[in-house]
Amino acid sequence: MMRLFLVVCLLVNFVIKAQTVQSPSKSVQLEFKLDNNGKPYYSVNYKSKNVVKQSYLGLKCKDGADLVSNFSIDSIGNKTVNETWQPVLGEQSNIKNNYNEMIVALSQKASGRKMNIIYKVFDEGIAFRYEFPKQNKLNYFIISDEVSEFNLTGNHKVFWLPGDFDTNEYNYEETLFSEINTDIVNLNNGIGFKAITKKFAVQTPLMMKSSDGIYLNIFEAAVVNYPVMQLDVDVQNYTLKSSLAPNALGDKAYLQTPCVSPWRTIMISDDARDIVGSKMILNLNEPCKLDDTSWIKPMKYVGVWWEMHVGKSTWDYAGSQNAQNNGELKPTGKHGATTTNTKRYIDFAAKHGFDGVLVEGWDVGWEDWFGNWKENVFDFKTPYPDFDLKEVNDYAKSKGIKMIMHHETSASVANYERYLDRALNLMKAFGYTAAKTGYVGKIIPRGEFHDGQTMVNHYNFVAQRFADYKMMVNSHESSRPTGYHRTYPNYICAEAGRGTEFNAWSIGNKVNHETILPFTRLLGGPMDYTPGIFEIKMSAYDKTKKEQVHSTLAKQLALYVTMYSPLQMAADLPENYEKHLDAFQFIKDVPADWQESKYLEAEPGDYLTVARKDKNSENWFLGAITDENARNTEIKLDFLSPNKKYQATIYQDGKTAHWEINPINYEIKTIQVTSKSKIKLHLAEGGGTAISFKPIN
């Protein structure tokens, strides 16, 4: 009897120390264990092949009582979730949320502290987070480090940005894992403030491909009251460890139980389309907290913006464009945000069916806003003498156009929060429904990073405060999104990456940049990338300039489909569109909110082909883009409704098109197709194709 008792105890101990949870299709399997020192770790298999080796978990606390080892398992709970929910705006009307969950309840005998690790296993990957229940032995605590590991099985190809808690606006590097080294990054890249402090550190999302064709992506979801996670890299052992943005005191996060960490995610598939089309990040965020979302609408807009980047006009009233003019404000005639100029954009928007107009440089402060770590720059309510708020907004209303406010904070967050409600009341008084915020510069409170807990809380607070006023917000120079727009869908999009403007005055964006972003930055949320540049070369404005947009005109059209956002800008100048009204028709036609999306072809860094169905009609739109290499492909149109004929208008690269040599060469043709048709596409170097499909009645 005693021998039988011992055998049963050993079996129970084995079961409680080694637990497995599989995805609904059983293609992904996660195993959890405690080692002999009570240290929790996990490993992941994909289709019976190990893709993440034994990787330890835990957090270090400032008081020295680390949550890393000496754990025992109190209980393990499992459940399955299979549901469908509807986003307010999105790539599809219905999103499936299907996973198996395991909650491991842990406790430390010595400290008496409790910590749960929650695992969710989806068909496209796994997620885990730390949960701290309400307890006597742990109330207020400070995280000094997180030691979550991601230990890989080989020397994968990696698409990476250098670790930097102040900016995500770098070009991507494409190397083997063993070649990651921030020393190779070109720092003459146009970024005003950089904070690379480590040689072997990268940002997330981190997109990878193994030599045997398995795609992996390490990221995070639902970053709330916690700093952004980046990764420290061991290039010799192919391992990664979480690295959190510190605050001014060097601490990482201030927490109080009950609380949770963000989700740490690993997407896995042997088909790149599963990664780029995944909704796992959204599914890991809390449902919408707003009772009424009827006021949240997709928008297509134009604006007084690109003309400043190309040097035609200036943000500041004095026209110095050097952001250091502290003298008397004497107009030079170069100020872009004038009443007259804004009316010109309003007329253009109304004529061509756009929803809104953005105006940057309307408010006092641009003469001395950048580079001095100055706290009191803008008050977000005082216009320059040549910008009449009432006249502009009355004129916009008469034309059926919504004005989009601009709140550049110059990273003085303390100042912005002091003025925020006054700024929102001004917007309300004049009928603004949305604003673009900006965070260029070093953060005030001084010593904070863009990616720290303080700033994460700020971005989320701004979204919540805008929601109180039933207004939408689009943040620039913020930390990259992690799906919070599910919870607050008025956080309509963000830049939070290297956008189009870098092409106007720097080395620009690499030709393959837009073939990487959907696998990285866009996994966390829509991006205000500001596509649609038709005047590709900056020499059109100044013959001495050599800068240019690194794509063909046809690719600029395709980006409206491949780069999802419910807020889409036609970023070029009205006069440039008027030269090419035939190509401009696609921008006018393409919607910004979708019923269904199909990722037809995908390879990170090389190409992407996407088809989407308009949420409010039977029209479909297709976008195909490539990198610096020309590409020929054939697309089946079986996504179209059967037994229907469609008119397909094809906007494609011309015969001599090339992103550098002849970027504006394009062709437009119309053919009749059905769901049984196939279309052959030729994409020039740095090129693309855009197609609209409209049913023939």
XYZ file of C-alpha atoms in Angstrom:
697
model
C 0.000 0.000 0.000
C 2.857 2.419 0.862
C 4.560 1.645 -2.486
C 1.285 2.382 -4.351
C 0.956 5.691 -2.459
C 4.478 6.736 -3.467
C 3.827 5.891 -7.128
C 0.623 7.978 -7.111
C 2.468 10.929 -5.522
C 5.224 10.751 -8.120
C 2.663 10.684 -10.939
C 0.797 13.666 -9.482
C 4.076 15.551 -9.097
C 5.000 14.825 -12.713
C 1.587 15.907 -13.997
C 1.596 19.113 -11.981
C 5.140 20.037 -13.078
C 4.745 19.323 -16.818
C 1.613 20.581 -18.507
C 0.795 20.800 -22.211
C -1.776 22.882 -24.029
C -2.458 22.695 -27.768
C -4.072 25.015 -30.280
C -7.571 24.126 -31.524
C -6.099 22.492 -34.668
C -3.322 20.858 -32.596
C -0.666 22.396 -34.865
C 0.817 24.481 -32.025
C 1.780 22.897 -28.724
C 3.076 24.646 -25.603
C 4.627 22.815 -22.673
C 5.025 24.376 -19.222
C 7.297 23.103 -16.441
C 9.002 24.059 -13.214
C 12.641 23.048 -12.918
C 14.216 21.659 -9.745
C 14.694 25.211 -8.409
C 11.045 26.093 -8.908
C 11.800 28.275 -11.937
C 8.973 28.357 -14.526
C 9.746 27.785 -18.187
C 7.983 26.904 -21.417
C 8.746 25.504 -24.861
C 6.774 25.532 -28.111
C 6.403 23.023 -30.937
C 4.853 23.688 -34.329
C 3.609 20.636 -36.245
C 5.721 18.438 -33.953
C 8.867 20.493 -34.592
C 10.481 22.452 -31.765
C 10.508 26.196 -32.575
C 11.051 27.720 -29.112
C 13.405 25.876 -26.788
C 13.253 25.851 -23.006
C 12.695 29.520 -22.079
C 12.511 30.803 -18.509
C 9.960 33.304 -17.202
C 9.734 35.719 -14.319
C 10.101 39.250 -13.003
C 12.500 40.980 -10.654
C 11.212 43.360 -8.004
C 13.016 46.381 -6.626
C 12.576 45.179 -3.039
C 14.709 42.127 -3.856
C 11.933 39.542 -3.541
C 12.135 38.378 -7.131
C 9.338 36.450 -8.824
C 11.747 34.158 -10.664
C 12.313 30.959 -8.688
C 11.265 28.847 -5.683
C 7.741 28.520 -7.014
C 5.373 25.647 -6.476
C 2.171 25.041 -8.418
C -1.067 25.625 -6.521
C -3.434 24.749 -9.351
C -3.820 24.556 -13.107
C -6.991 25.558 -14.915
C -7.957 25.044 -18.550
C -10.672 26.347 -20.812
C -11.511 26.708 -24.502
C -12.860 29.866 -26.122
C -14.458 29.957 -29.562
C -16.298 33.186 -30.300
C -16.804 35.835 -32.962
C -16.892 39.579 -32.396
C -17.387 42.658 -34.554
C -14.868 45.517 -34.621
C -16.153 49.062 -35.024
C -13.700 49.624 -37.885
C -11.413 47.030 -39.382
C -10.135 44.736 -42.075
C -13.173 42.493 -41.691
C -16.658 42.674 -40.235
C -16.283 39.591 -38.052
C -13.221 38.390 -36.142
C -12.920 34.843 -34.844
C -11.333 34.360 -31.431
C -10.516 30.674 -30.893
C -7.919 29.417 -28.421
C -7.188 26.998 -25.604
C -6.157 28.543 -22.305
C -4.125 27.300 -19.364
C -3.758 29.252 -16.104
C -0.910 28.137 -13.864
C -1.278 29.445 -10.293
C 2.123 29.711 -8.592
C 3.231 30.624 -5.099
C 6.558 31.141 -3.337
C 6.769 29.457 0.056
C 9.464 31.783 1.399
C 7.840 35.094 0.445
C 4.217 33.963 0.412
C 3.727 35.800 -2.867
C 1.430 34.515 -5.585
C 1.741 34.879 -9.346
C -0.253 33.317 -12.153
C 0.998 32.682 -15.680
C -1.793 32.650 -18.238
C -1.199 30.923 -21.572
C -3.400 31.168 -24.644
C -2.637 28.937 -27.619
C -4.106 29.909 -30.985
C -3.694 28.191 -34.342
C -1.337 31.013 -35.359
C 0.730 31.102 -32.180
C 0.916 31.443 -28.408
C 0.581 34.212 -25.847
C 1.393 34.446 -22.152
C 1.085 37.081 -19.460
C 1.805 37.464 -15.762
C -1.135 37.979 -13.408
C -0.812 39.187 -9.826
C -3.934 38.458 -7.759
C -4.946 40.505 -4.734
C -2.942 39.127 -1.790
C -1.586 39.995 1.630
C 2.082 39.557 0.786
C 2.079 41.660 -2.380
C 0.290 44.994 -2.741
C 2.339 47.882 -4.133
C 5.501 46.746 -5.915
C 8.081 48.003 -8.405
C 9.309 45.969 -11.374
C 13.062 46.371 -11.830
C 13.318 43.888 -14.701
C 11.367 41.305 -16.647
C 13.263 38.155 -17.591
C 10.935 36.522 -20.121
C 12.997 34.479 -22.565
C 12.453 33.472 -26.179
C 15.091 30.874 -27.022
C 15.173 30.016 -30.706
C 16.290 26.878 -32.505
C 18.487 28.308 -35.261
C 20.103 31.183 -37.077
C 16.914 32.601 -38.597
C 16.573 35.432 -41.083
C 15.435 38.478 -39.102
C 13.804 41.820 -39.932
C 14.773 44.141 -37.105
C 14.929 47.681 -35.778
C 17.667 48.655 -33.315
C 16.652 48.786 -29.668
C 15.704 52.394 -28.917
C 13.104 53.446 -26.350
C 12.664 56.883 -27.941
C 11.949 56.160 -31.613
C 10.700 53.429 -33.922
C 11.348 55.425 -37.109
C 14.320 53.436 -38.412
C 14.566 51.535 -41.665
C 14.463 47.773 -41.146
C 17.636 45.725 -41.276
C 17.412 42.271 -42.874
C 20.140 39.912 -41.589
C 20.694 36.516 -40.063
C 20.117 36.373 -36.315
C 23.850 36.004 -35.731
C 24.453 39.251 -37.632
C 22.259 41.470 -35.448
C 24.414 44.400 -34.380
C 23.214 47.983 -34.001
C 26.619 49.213 -35.207
C 25.508 48.493 -38.807
C 22.545 50.908 -38.590
C 22.896 54.020 -40.766
C 22.456 56.818 -38.234
C 22.331 59.483 -40.953
C 18.682 58.593 -41.348
C 16.765 61.805 -40.630
C 15.673 60.830 -37.103
C 16.039 63.872 -34.875
C 16.403 62.090 -31.528
C 17.922 58.634 -31.218
C 18.701 56.638 -28.094
C 20.472 53.437 -29.128
C 22.339 52.325 -26.016
C 23.011 48.640 -26.691
C 24.890 46.820 -29.408
C 22.695 43.734 -29.259
C 19.111 44.861 -28.768
C 16.085 44.982 -31.086
C 12.535 46.272 -31.030
C 9.374 44.253 -31.357
C 7.540 43.134 -33.416
C 10.466 40.963 -34.521
C 9.762 39.080 -37.758
C 11.807 35.969 -38.535
C 11.995 33.069 -40.985
C 13.814 29.803 -40.318
C 15.906 27.984 -42.907
C 13.185 25.330 -43.183
C 10.459 27.865 -43.966
C 8.796 28.503 -40.598
C 7.801 32.114 -39.896
C 7.954 33.441 -36.343
C 7.016 36.827 -34.944
C 7.677 37.947 -31.367
C 5.536 40.853 -30.154
C 3.208 41.917 -27.339
C -0.447 42.820 -26.917
C -2.522 44.997 -24.591
C 0.267 47.205 -23.251
C -1.549 49.063 -20.474
C 0.104 50.618 -17.389
C 3.400 48.971 -18.346
C 6.414 49.915 -20.468
C 6.983 48.729 -24.014
C 8.949 45.490 -24.388
C 12.059 45.331 -26.521
C 14.518 42.426 -26.650
C 18.122 41.878 -25.650
C 19.884 39.563 -28.104
C 22.445 36.809 -27.626
C 23.660 36.349 -31.205
C 25.733 33.265 -30.396
C 23.038 31.212 -28.681
C 20.024 32.566 -30.659
C 18.262 33.744 -27.523
C 16.185 36.792 -26.679
C 15.209 38.310 -23.345
C 12.639 40.993 -22.576
C 13.975 44.513 -22.051
C 11.668 47.174 -20.618
C 11.941 50.934 -21.013
C 13.035 52.493 -17.699
C 11.745 55.698 -16.176
C 13.865 58.619 -14.983
C 14.794 56.702 -11.816
C 15.681 53.508 -13.657
C 12.558 51.666 -12.499
C 10.460 49.809 -15.080
C 6.896 49.697 -13.724
C 4.939 50.705 -10.624
C 2.114 48.238 -9.981
C -0.530 47.392 -7.411
C -2.356 44.100 -7.128
C -4.592 42.925 -8.638
C -2.892 43.603 -11.976
C -1.523 41.978 -15.113
C 1.370 42.423 -17.494
C 0.876 42.820 -21.235
C 0.677 39.644 -23.296
C 3.942 38.329 -24.781
C 3.181 36.776 -28.157
C 4.839 34.385 -30.589
C 3.137 33.954 -33.947
C 4.110 30.778 -35.809
C 3.246 29.412 -39.245
C 4.726 27.862 -42.358
C 2.605 30.277 -44.419
C 3.485 33.981 -44.166
C -0.137 34.878 -44.939
C -1.159 33.507 -41.525
C 1.174 35.971 -39.813
C 0.254 39.100 -41.761
C -3.458 38.283 -41.587
C -3.510 37.321 -37.913
C -5.939 38.980 -35.510
C -4.299 37.438 -32.439
C -3.079 40.808 -31.118
C -6.579 42.282 -31.320
C -8.090 39.185 -29.706
C -5.774 39.574 -26.715
C -7.058 43.075 -25.958
C -10.137 43.863 -23.903
C -13.444 44.410 -25.728
C -14.646 47.914 -26.523
C -15.357 49.998 -23.416
C -17.524 52.559 -25.232
C -21.298 52.167 -25.112
C -21.854 54.386 -28.144
C -19.515 54.081 -31.129
C -21.808 55.535 -33.783
C -19.606 58.655 -34.019
C -16.448 56.681 -34.887
C -16.154 56.816 -38.670
C -13.461 56.009 -41.227
C -11.971 59.075 -42.892
C -10.121 59.880 -46.079
C -8.417 63.236 -45.929
C -6.042 65.718 -47.512
C -4.062 68.380 -45.727
C -1.627 71.215 -45.359
C 1.306 68.953 -44.564
C 3.340 67.584 -47.477
C 4.005 71.068 -48.808
C 6.024 71.799 -45.659
C 8.045 68.618 -46.026
C 8.973 69.421 -49.628
C 9.918 73.016 -48.739
C 7.095 74.818 -50.513
C 5.855 76.355 -47.256
C 6.631 76.351 -43.525
C 4.943 75.385 -40.275
C 5.970 78.649 -38.605
C 4.397 82.011 -39.322
C 7.739 83.771 -39.738
C 8.764 81.340 -42.446
C 12.186 80.583 -41.012
C 11.713 76.790 -40.971
C 14.659 76.550 -38.600
C 12.575 76.266 -35.418
C 14.950 78.639 -33.647
C 13.592 82.086 -34.505
C 12.852 83.895 -31.246
C 12.605 87.352 -32.771
C 9.616 89.372 -33.904
C 7.110 87.421 -35.981
C 7.310 88.985 -39.433
C 5.399 87.104 -42.129
C 7.384 86.089 -45.183
C 4.524 84.659 -47.200
C 5.769 81.088 -46.791
C 3.438 80.084 -43.945
C 1.347 77.112 -45.079
C -1.524 77.194 -42.587
C -3.313 80.301 -43.789
C -7.035 80.772 -44.112
C -6.728 81.174 -47.875
C -4.566 78.111 -48.399
C -6.745 75.966 -46.154
C -9.823 76.941 -48.160
C -8.021 75.713 -51.274
C -7.620 72.278 -49.677
C -11.233 72.328 -48.499
C -12.380 73.035 -52.056
C -10.238 70.191 -53.366
C -11.520 67.766 -50.708
C -15.157 68.672 -51.404
C -14.730 68.393 -55.166
C -13.230 64.909 -54.960
C -15.340 63.371 -52.206
C -12.933 63.379 -49.267
C -14.092 63.537 -45.658
C -11.594 65.827 -43.986
C -8.753 68.336 -44.123
C -5.759 68.384 -41.779
C -3.919 71.645 -41.097
C -0.500 71.660 -39.426
C 1.214 74.848 -38.291
C -2.002 76.715 -37.460
C -1.095 77.532 -33.851
C 1.461 79.852 -32.290
C 4.748 78.316 -31.159
C 6.444 76.827 -34.219
C 9.260 79.384 -34.246
C 10.901 77.727 -31.242
C 9.397 74.298 -30.801
C 12.143 71.798 -31.498
C 15.411 70.649 -29.969
C 15.660 72.682 -26.766
C 13.739 70.446 -24.344
C 11.444 73.401 -23.792
C 8.351 72.816 -21.663
C 5.932 75.612 -22.587
C 5.736 75.648 -26.382
C 2.118 75.389 -27.565
C -1.170 76.185 -25.871
C -3.234 74.321 -28.520
C -5.746 77.125 -28.824
C -4.080 80.300 -30.113
C -3.955 80.543 -33.929
C -1.463 82.537 -35.955
C -2.779 85.915 -37.224
C -3.295 84.552 -40.753
C -5.426 81.572 -39.667
C -9.039 82.342 -38.764
C -10.448 79.340 -36.895
C -14.078 80.381 -37.239
C -13.860 81.339 -40.895
C -12.056 78.136 -41.814
C -14.487 75.892 -39.961
C -17.579 77.718 -41.190
C -16.277 77.338 -44.735
C -15.546 73.643 -44.214
C -19.066 73.048 -42.860
C -20.574 74.778 -45.867
C -18.697 72.305 -48.077
C -19.508 69.208 -46.003
C -15.894 68.777 -44.853
C -14.645 67.924 -41.357
C -11.536 69.734 -40.156
C -8.831 67.610 -38.474
C -7.040 69.299 -35.595
C -3.276 69.106 -35.098
C -1.736 68.915 -31.614
C 2.047 68.846 -31.875
C 3.289 68.585 -28.299
C 7.044 68.779 -29.071
C 7.159 65.887 -26.555
C 6.247 68.249 -23.701
C 3.634 65.894 -22.346
C 3.307 67.719 -19.057
C 2.326 70.851 -20.973
C -0.142 68.978 -23.219
C -1.940 67.359 -20.295
C -2.312 70.764 -18.620
C -4.008 72.136 -21.723
C -5.776 68.993 -22.947
C -9.310 69.764 -21.815
C -9.089 73.347 -23.046
C -7.827 72.044 -26.371
C -10.690 69.536 -26.604
C -13.245 72.187 -25.706
C -11.896 74.355 -28.527
C -12.286 71.418 -30.918
C -15.827 70.865 -29.689
C -16.717 74.532 -30.131
C -15.627 74.515 -33.785
C -16.920 71.066 -34.701
C -13.663 69.107 -34.995
C -14.179 65.326 -34.776
C -10.542 64.165 -34.845
C -7.015 65.272 -34.079
C -3.514 64.250 -35.017
C -1.103 64.375 -32.078
C 2.697 64.555 -32.332
C 5.533 63.785 -29.923
C 8.692 64.974 -31.680
C 11.653 65.402 -29.301
C 12.809 64.312 -25.870
C 10.009 63.704 -23.391
C 9.017 66.121 -20.661
C 8.775 64.989 -17.801
C 12.522 64.940 -18.404
C 14.202 61.576 -18.229
C 11.178 59.642 -19.469
C 11.207 57.675 -22.724
C 8.534 57.504 -25.418
C 8.211 53.777 -24.616
C 8.120 54.010 -20.813
C 5.196 53.311 -18.494
C 4.485 57.017 -18.011
C 4.140 57.615 -21.741
C 2.138 54.444 -22.388
C -0.318 55.669 -19.766
C -0.352 59.085 -21.420
C -1.175 57.786 -24.915
C -3.964 55.633 -23.492
C -5.267 58.469 -21.307
C -5.441 60.784 -24.329
C -7.489 58.176 -26.220
C -9.844 57.860 -23.255
C -10.176 61.636 -22.856
C -10.859 62.066 -26.564
C -13.560 59.401 -26.227
C -15.181 61.426 -23.439
C -15.598 64.196 -26.013
C -16.620 61.740 -28.771
C -13.512 62.517 -30.784
C -10.956 60.362 -32.614
C -7.183 60.568 -32.222
C -4.242 59.661 -34.472
C -0.888 59.688 -32.662
C 2.484 60.317 -34.319
C 5.916 59.624 -32.786
C 4.193 57.514 -30.117
C 5.030 53.988 -29.006
C 3.793 51.431 -31.528
C 0.238 50.201 -30.927
C -0.529 46.778 -29.471
C -4.245 46.405 -30.219
C -5.609 48.983 -27.761
C -7.842 50.298 -30.553
C -10.126 47.326 -29.900
C -10.781 48.690 -26.408
C -10.902 52.338 -27.502
C -11.716 52.295 -31.230
C -11.590 56.090 -31.341
C -7.794 55.600 -31.160
C -8.251 55.323 -34.877
C -4.618 54.878 -35.899
C -1.039 55.910 -35.240
C 2.106 56.580 -37.196
C 4.590 54.987 -34.728
C 6.996 53.944 -37.453
C 8.979 55.292 -40.363
C 6.408 57.079 -42.499
C 6.360 58.663 -45.933
C 7.766 62.048 -44.861
C 11.292 60.637 -44.497
C 11.425 60.342 -48.290
C 11.210 64.125 -48.664
C 14.351 65.179 -46.778
C 16.476 62.166 -45.778
C 17.915 58.931 -47.152
C 14.285 57.894 -47.335
C 12.616 54.553 -46.839
C 14.141 51.431 -48.323
C 12.405 50.100 -51.416
C 11.208 47.029 -49.502
C 9.999 49.051 -46.484
C 6.289 48.651 -47.237
C 6.719 44.883 -47.764
C 7.971 44.572 -44.157
C 5.628 46.912 -42.252
C 2.497 44.692 -42.563
C 4.462 41.849 -40.895
C 5.713 44.080 -38.087
C 4.326 47.506 -37.231
C 0.809 46.905 -38.604
C 0.250 43.747 -36.548
C -0.452 46.024 -33.572
C -2.809 48.412 -35.323
C -3.447 50.610 -38.357
C -0.759 53.039 -39.484
C -1.121 56.584 -40.751
C 1.554 56.001 -43.390
C 0.373 58.911 -45.595
C 0.709 57.291 -49.040
C -0.379 58.612 -52.412
C 2.661 60.641 -53.474
C 2.511 61.236 -57.243
C 5.373 63.736 -57.644
C 7.950 61.121 -56.731
C 11.198 63.079 -57.055
C 11.902 66.082 -54.845
C 13.878 67.708 -57.680
C 10.474 68.859 -58.928
C 10.546 71.432 -56.105
C 14.279 72.112 -56.015
C 16.551 70.990 -58.858
C 19.428 70.453 -56.430
C 17.529 67.841 -54.431
C 18.211 64.152 -54.960
C 15.677 62.781 -52.455
C 12.674 60.844 -53.704
C 9.917 58.455 -52.709
C 11.304 54.965 -53.287
C 8.412 53.527 -55.256
C 6.521 53.864 -58.503
C 3.283 55.816 -58.709
C 1.328 52.579 -59.186
C 2.782 51.221 -55.936
C 1.606 54.372 -54.155
C -1.936 53.433 -55.195
C -1.535 49.814 -54.101
C -0.514 50.922 -50.602
C -4.097 52.025 -49.911
C -4.982 48.319 -49.930
C -1.836 46.662 -48.561
C -1.400 49.137 -45.649
C -4.638 48.973 -43.674
C -5.901 52.107 -41.955
C -9.410 53.507 -41.393
C -7.783 56.954 -41.624
C -6.178 57.342 -45.057
C -4.483 60.470 -46.361
C -4.050 61.496 -49.958
C -0.764 63.035 -48.932
C 0.427 64.844 -52.071
C -0.374 68.399 -53.156
C -3.688 69.037 -54.929
C -1.879 70.326 -58.023
C 0.040 67.060 -58.340
C -3.173 65.057 -58.310
C -4.701 67.345 -60.907
C -1.895 66.351 -63.294
C -2.909 62.679 -62.996
C -6.649 62.620 -62.380
C -6.933 59.221 -64.084
C -4.672 57.591 -61.490
C -6.181 59.728 -58.709
C -9.514 58.025 -59.391
C -8.333 54.929 -57.515
C -7.644 56.972 -54.364
C -11.112 58.495 -54.675
C -12.723 55.066 -55.090
C -10.882 52.998 -52.480
C -12.660 52.819 -49.102
C -11.049 52.779 -45.663
C -13.290 50.252 -43.894
C -13.673 46.648 -44.953
C -16.106 43.747 -44.855
C -13.543 41.087 -45.713
C -9.801 40.846 -46.423
C -7.870 38.125 -48.240
C -4.082 37.902 -48.106
C -3.352 36.213 -51.419
C 0.455 36.279 -51.541
C 2.953 37.194 -48.842
C 6.680 37.067 -48.227
C 8.169 39.537 -45.729
C 10.634 41.907 -47.342
C 9.742 40.746 -50.857
C 6.077 41.065 -51.846
C 2.480 41.276 -50.672
C -0.851 40.925 -52.478
C -4.109 41.713 -50.682
C -7.755 41.797 -51.762
C -10.396 43.551 -49.681
C -14.164 43.937 -49.934
C -15.766 47.284 -49.149
C -17.875 47.147 -45.995
C -20.745 49.042 -47.622
C -20.889 47.634 -51.145
C -20.048 44.626 -53.318
C -16.878 46.306 -54.618
C -13.499 44.643 -54.174
C -10.058 46.224 -54.283
C -6.676 44.600 -54.780
C -3.198 45.858 -53.996
C 0.053 44.137 -54.974
C 3.516 45.480 -54.144
C 7.080 44.274 -54.531
C 10.552 45.191 -53.312
C 13.490 46.343 -55.450
C 12.997 43.319 -57.710
C 10.505 43.188 -60.575
C 7.876 40.488 -60.191
C 5.455 38.555 -62.379
C 2.545 36.739 -60.825
C -0.893 35.360 -61.676
C -3.805 36.002 -59.321
C -6.929 33.870 -59.103
C -10.050 35.981 -58.623
C -11.980 33.291 -56.735
C -12.546 35.769 -53.888
C -15.147 37.511 -56.080
C -18.787 36.477 -55.725
C -19.713 33.614 -58.067
C -22.141 34.109 -60.961
C -21.338 37.818 -61.165
C -19.501 39.871 -63.731
C -17.165 42.631 -62.585
C -15.512 45.554 -64.283
C -11.867 45.480 -63.267
C -9.963 48.760 -63.574
C -6.252 47.986 -63.396
C -3.694 50.636 -62.416
C -0.303 49.134 -63.187
C 3.333 49.989 -63.777
C 4.079 51.052 -67.328
C 6.458 49.138 -69.583
C 9.455 51.289 -68.620
C 8.486 51.931 -64.991
C 11.207 51.746 -62.355
C 11.132 53.243 -58.864
C 14.317 55.243 -59.499
C 14.621 55.678 -63.257
C 11.008 56.215 -64.344
C 8.648 56.118 -61.331
C 5.648 57.981 -62.812
C 5.242 55.621 -65.781
C 1.881 53.868 -65.361
C -0.945 52.357 -67.394
C -4.684 52.029 -66.754
C -6.868 49.440 -68.451
C -10.356 48.060 -67.939
C -11.406 44.434 -68.458
C -14.391 42.249 -67.583
C -13.817 39.398 -65.106
C -15.611 36.784 -62.981
C -14.664 34.667 -59.983
C -13.251 32.091 -62.410
C -10.863 34.564 -64.035
C -7.135 34.929 -63.503
C -5.123 38.124 -63.927
C -1.448 38.238 -64.785
C 0.403 41.059 -63.051
C 3.761 42.597 -63.817
C 5.259 44.673 -61.022
C 8.261 46.821 -61.917
C 11.250 47.243 -59.620
C 9.840 48.983 -56.546
C 6.438 48.821 -58.190
C 2.876 47.726 -57.651
C -0.591 47.204 -59.050
C -3.948 48.474 -57.786
C -7.267 47.116 -59.057
C -10.874 48.028 -58.395
C -13.585 45.433 -59.065
C -17.128 46.735 -59.457
C -20.114 44.463 -60.208
C -21.730 44.972 -63.603
C -25.464 45.282 -63.095
